[in-house]
PDB file of C-alpha atoms in Angstrom:
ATOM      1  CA  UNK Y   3      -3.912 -20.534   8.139  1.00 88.00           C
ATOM      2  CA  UNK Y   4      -1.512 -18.087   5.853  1.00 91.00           C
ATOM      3  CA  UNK Y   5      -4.783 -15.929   5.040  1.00 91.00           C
ATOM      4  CA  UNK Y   6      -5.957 -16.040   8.864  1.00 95.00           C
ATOM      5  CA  UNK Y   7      -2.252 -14.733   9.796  1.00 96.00           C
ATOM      6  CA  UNK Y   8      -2.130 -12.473   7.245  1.00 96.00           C
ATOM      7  CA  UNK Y   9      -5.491 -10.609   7.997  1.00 96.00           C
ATOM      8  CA  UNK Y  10      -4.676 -10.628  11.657  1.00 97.00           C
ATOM      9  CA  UNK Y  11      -1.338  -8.924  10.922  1.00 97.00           C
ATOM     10  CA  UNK Y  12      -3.087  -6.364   8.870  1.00 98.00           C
ATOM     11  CA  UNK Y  13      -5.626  -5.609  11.290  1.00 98.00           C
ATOM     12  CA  UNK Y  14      -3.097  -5.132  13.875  1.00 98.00           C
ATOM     13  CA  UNK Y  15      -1.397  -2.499  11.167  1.00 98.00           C
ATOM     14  CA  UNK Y  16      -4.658  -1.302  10.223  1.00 98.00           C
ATOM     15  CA  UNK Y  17      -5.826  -0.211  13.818  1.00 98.00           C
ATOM     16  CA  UNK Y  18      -2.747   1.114  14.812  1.00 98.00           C
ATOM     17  CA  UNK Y  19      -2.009   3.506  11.998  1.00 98.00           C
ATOM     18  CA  UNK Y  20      -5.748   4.499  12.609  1.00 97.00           C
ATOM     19  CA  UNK Y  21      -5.775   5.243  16.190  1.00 98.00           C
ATOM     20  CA  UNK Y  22      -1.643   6.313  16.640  1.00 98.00           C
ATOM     21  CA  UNK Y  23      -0.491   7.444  12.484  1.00 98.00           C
ATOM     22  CA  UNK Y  24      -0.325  10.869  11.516  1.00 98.00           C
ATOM     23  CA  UNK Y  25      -2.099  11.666   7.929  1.00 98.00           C
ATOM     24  CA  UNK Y  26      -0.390   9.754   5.849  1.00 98.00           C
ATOM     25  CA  UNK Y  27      -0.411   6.822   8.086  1.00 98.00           C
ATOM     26  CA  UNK Y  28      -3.993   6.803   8.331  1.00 98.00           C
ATOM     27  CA  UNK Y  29      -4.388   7.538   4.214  1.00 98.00           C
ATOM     28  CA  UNK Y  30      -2.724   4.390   3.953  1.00 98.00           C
ATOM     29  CA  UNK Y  31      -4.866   2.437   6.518  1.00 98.00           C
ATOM     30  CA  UNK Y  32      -7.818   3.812   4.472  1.00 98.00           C
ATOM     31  CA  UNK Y  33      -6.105   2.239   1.105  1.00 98.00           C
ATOM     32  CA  UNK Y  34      -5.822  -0.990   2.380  1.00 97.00           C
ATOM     33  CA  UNK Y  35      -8.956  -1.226   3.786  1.00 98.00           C
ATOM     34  CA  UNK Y  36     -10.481  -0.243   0.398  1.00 98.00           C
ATOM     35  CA  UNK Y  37      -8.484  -2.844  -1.121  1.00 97.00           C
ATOM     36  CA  UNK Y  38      -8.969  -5.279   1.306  1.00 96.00           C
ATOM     37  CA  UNK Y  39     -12.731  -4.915   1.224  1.00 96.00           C
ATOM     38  CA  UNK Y  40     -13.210  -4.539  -2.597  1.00 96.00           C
ATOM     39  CA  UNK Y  41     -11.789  -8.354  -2.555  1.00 93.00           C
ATOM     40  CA  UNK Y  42     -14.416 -10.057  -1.199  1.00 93.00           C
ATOM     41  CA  UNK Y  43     -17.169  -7.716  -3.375  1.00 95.00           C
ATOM     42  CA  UNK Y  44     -15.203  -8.932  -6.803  1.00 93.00           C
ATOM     43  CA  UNK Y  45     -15.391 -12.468  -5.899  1.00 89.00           C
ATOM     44  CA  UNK Y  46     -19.362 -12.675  -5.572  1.00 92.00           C
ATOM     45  CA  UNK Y  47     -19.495 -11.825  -9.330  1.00 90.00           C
ATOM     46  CA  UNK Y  48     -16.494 -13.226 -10.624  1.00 86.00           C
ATOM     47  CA  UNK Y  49     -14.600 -16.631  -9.396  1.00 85.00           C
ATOM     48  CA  UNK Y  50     -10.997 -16.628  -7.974  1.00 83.00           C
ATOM     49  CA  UNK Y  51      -8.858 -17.871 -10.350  1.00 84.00           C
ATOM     50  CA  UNK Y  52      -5.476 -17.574 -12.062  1.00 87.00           C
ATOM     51  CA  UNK Y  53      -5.072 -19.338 -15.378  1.00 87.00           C
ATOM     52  CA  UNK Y  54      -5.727 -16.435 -17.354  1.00 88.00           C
ATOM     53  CA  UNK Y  55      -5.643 -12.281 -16.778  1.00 87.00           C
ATOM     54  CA  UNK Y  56      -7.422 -11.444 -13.577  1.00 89.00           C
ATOM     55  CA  UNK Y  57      -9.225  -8.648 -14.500  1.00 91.00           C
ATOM     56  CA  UNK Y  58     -11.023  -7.487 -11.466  1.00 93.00           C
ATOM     57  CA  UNK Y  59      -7.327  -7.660  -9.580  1.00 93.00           C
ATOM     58  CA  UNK Y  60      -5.882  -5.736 -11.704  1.00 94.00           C
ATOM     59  CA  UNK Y  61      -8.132  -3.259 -10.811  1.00 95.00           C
ATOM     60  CA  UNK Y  62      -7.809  -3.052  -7.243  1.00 96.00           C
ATOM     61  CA  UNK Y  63      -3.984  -3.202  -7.991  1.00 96.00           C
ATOM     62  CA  UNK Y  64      -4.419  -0.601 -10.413  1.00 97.00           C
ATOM     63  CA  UNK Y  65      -6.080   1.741  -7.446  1.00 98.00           C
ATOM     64  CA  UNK Y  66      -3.642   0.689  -4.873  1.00 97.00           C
ATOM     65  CA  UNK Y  67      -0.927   1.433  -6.564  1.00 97.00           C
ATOM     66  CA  UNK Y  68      -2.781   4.935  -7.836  1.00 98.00           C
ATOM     67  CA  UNK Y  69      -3.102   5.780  -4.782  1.00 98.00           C
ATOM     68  CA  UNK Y  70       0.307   4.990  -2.803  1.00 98.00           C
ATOM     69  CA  UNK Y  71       1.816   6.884  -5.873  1.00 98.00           C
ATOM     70  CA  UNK Y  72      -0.168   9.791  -5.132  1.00 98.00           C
ATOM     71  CA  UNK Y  73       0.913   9.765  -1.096  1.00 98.00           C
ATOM     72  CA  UNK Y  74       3.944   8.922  -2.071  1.00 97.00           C
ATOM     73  CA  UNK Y  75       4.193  12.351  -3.766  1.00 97.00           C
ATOM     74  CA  UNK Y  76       2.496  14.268  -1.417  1.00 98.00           C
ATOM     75  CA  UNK Y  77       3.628  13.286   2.350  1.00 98.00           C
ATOM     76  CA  UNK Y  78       6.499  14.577   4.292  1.00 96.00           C
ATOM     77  CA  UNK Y  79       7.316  10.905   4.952  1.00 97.00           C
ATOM     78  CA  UNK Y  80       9.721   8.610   2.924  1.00 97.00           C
ATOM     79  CA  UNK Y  81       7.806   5.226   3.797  1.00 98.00           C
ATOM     80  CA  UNK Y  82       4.984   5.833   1.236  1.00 98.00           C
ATOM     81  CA  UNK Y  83       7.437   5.475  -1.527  1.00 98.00           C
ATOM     82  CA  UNK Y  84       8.227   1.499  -0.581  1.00 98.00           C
ATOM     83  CA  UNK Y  85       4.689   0.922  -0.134  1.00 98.00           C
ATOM     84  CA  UNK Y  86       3.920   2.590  -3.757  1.00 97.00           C
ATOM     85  CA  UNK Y  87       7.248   0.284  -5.274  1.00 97.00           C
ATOM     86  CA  UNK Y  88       5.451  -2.532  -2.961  1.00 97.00           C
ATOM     87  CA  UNK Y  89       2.073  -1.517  -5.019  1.00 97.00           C
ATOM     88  CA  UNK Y  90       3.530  -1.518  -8.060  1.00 97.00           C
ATOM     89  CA  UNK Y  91       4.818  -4.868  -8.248  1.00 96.00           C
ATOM     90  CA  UNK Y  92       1.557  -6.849  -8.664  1.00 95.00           C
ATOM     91  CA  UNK Y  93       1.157  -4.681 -11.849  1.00 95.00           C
ATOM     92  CA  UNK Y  94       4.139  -6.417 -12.832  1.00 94.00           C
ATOM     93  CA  UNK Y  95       2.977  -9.582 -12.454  1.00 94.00           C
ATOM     94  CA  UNK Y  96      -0.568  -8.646 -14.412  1.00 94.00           C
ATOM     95  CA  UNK Y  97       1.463  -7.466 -17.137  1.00 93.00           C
ATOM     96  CA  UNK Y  98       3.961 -10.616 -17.459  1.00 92.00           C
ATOM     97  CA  UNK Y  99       0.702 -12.668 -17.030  1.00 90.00           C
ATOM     98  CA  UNK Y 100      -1.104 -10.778 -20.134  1.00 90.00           C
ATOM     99  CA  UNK Y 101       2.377 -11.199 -22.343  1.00 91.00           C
ATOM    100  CA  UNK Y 102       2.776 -14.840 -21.261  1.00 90.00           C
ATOM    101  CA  UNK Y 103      -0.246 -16.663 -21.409  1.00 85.00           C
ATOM    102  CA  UNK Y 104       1.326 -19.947 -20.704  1.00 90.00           C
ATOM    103  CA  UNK Y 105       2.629 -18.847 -17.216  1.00 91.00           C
ATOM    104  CA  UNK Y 106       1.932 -21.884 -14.622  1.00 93.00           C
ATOM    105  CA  UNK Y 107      -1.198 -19.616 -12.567  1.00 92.00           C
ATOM    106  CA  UNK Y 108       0.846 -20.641  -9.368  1.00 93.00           C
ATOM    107  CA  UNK Y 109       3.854 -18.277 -10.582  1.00 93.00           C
ATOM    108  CA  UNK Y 110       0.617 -15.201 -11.412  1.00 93.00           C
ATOM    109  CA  UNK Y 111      -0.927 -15.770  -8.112  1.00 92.00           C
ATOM    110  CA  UNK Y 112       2.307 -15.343  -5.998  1.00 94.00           C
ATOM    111  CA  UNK Y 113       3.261 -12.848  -8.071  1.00 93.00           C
ATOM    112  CA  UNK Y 114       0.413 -10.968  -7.356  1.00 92.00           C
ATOM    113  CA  UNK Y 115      -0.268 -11.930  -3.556  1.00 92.00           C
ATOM    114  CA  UNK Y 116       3.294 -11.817  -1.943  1.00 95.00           C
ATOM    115  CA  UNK Y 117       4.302  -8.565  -2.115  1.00 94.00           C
ATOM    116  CA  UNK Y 118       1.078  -7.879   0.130  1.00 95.00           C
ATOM    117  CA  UNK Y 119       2.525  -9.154   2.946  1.00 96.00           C
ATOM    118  CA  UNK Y 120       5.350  -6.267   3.517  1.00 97.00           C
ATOM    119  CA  UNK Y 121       2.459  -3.904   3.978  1.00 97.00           C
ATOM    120  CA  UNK Y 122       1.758  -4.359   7.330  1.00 98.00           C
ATOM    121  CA  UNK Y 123       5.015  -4.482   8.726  1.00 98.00           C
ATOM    122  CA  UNK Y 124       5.797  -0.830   6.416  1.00 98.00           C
ATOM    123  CA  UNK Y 125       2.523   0.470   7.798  1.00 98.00           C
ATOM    124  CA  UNK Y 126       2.810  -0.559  11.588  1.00 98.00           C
ATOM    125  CA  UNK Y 127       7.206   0.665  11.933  1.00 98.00           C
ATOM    126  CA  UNK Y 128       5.943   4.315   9.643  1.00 98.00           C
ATOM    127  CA  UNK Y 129       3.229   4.534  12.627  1.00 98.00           C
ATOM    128  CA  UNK Y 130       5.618   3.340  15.307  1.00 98.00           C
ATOM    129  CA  UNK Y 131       8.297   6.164  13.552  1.00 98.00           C
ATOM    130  CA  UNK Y 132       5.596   8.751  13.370  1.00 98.00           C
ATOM    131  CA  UNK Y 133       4.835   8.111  17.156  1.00 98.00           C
ATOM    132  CA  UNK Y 134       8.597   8.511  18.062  1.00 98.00           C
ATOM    133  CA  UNK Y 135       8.961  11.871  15.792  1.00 97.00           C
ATOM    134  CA  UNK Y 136       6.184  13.436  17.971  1.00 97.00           C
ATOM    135  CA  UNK Y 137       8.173  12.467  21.198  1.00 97.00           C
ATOM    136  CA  UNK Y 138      11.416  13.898  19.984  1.00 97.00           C
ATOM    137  CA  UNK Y 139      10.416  17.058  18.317  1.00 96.00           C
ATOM    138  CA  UNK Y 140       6.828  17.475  19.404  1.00 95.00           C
ATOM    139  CA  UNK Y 141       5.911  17.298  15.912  1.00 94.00           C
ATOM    140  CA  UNK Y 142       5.664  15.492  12.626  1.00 95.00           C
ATOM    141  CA  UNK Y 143       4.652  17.271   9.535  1.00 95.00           C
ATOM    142  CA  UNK Y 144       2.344  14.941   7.684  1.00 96.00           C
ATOM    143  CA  UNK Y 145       2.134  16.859   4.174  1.00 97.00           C
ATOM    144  CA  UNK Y 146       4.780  18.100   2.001  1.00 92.00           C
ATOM    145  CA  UNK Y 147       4.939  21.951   2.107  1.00 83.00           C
ATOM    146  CA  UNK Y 148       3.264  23.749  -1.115  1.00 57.00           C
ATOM    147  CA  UNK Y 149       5.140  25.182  -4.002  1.00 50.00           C
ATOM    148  CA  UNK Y 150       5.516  28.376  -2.750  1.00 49.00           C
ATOM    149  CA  UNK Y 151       8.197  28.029  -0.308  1.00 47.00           C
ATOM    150  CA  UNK Y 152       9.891  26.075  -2.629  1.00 45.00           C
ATOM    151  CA  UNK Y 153      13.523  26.998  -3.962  1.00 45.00           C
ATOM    152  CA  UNK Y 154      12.626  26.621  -7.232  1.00 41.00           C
ATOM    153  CA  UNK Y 155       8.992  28.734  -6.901  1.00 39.00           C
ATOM    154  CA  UNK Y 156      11.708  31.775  -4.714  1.00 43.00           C
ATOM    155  CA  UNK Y 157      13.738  31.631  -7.655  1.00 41.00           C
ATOM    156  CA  UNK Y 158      10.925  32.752 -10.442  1.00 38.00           C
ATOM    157  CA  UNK Y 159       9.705  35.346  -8.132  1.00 39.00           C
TER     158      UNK Y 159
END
């Protein structure tokens, strides 16, 4: 029932960051759904478990985290950098798992799962933010501006 409620929560977040998000709203959706889909693919060659360093995990952590870390450094939007910390976390618990090998697999797997669930709330309030941005100013820059109108890049002209 948790993983049913889950999915249907992050389809709702999913859709509506596609269809309403600005850029990196819908970079985001695209993450997930890359994680999200990369689950099921893992598990056909190797089984679901938690009693020692889950490899193929680590992996899509390792690329979700990547890859929030990357929007977080490149959107005009202060969101990304909660889902990135949010990212991050399971990476923790990989890395606690591989220097305590006697760690109950309970502990690992919530570890690794629970931060998952503050996605979709993060994803579907940035959209709903983004959506209130364009009806207050008309706009919402997506993207950081480049380097060049930068104080620092004005100063070593």
């Amino acid at each position: 029932m948790r993983v049913a409620a889950f999915f249907l929560l992050l389809l709702v977040a999913l859709g509506y960051a596609a269809r309403r998000g600005g850029g990196p709203e819908r970079v985001m959706a695209a993450i997930a759904t890359v994680m999200v889909a990369s689950d099921p693919i893992l598990h056909r060659f190797v089984p679901l478990g938690y009693a020692s360093l889950d490899f193929g995990h680590l992996v899509i952590d390792g690329f979700g985290a990547t890859s929030t870390l990357v929007l977080a450094l490149i959107a005009h939007r202060f969101w990304p950098m909660i889902a990135a910390a949010l990212h991050l976390l399971p990476l923790m618990a990989h890395l606690s798992r591989t220097s305590d090998l006697s760690m109950h697999p309970a502990a690992y797997m919530i570890m690794q799962v629970a931060w998952s669930w503050l996605v979709p709330p993060l994803l579907i309030f940035a959209t709903w933010r983004h959506q209130q941005r364009l009806r207050q100013n008309g706009s919402d820059p997506s993207w950081r501006s480049s380097s060049r109108s930068s104080p620092l890049s004005k100063a070593s002209n």
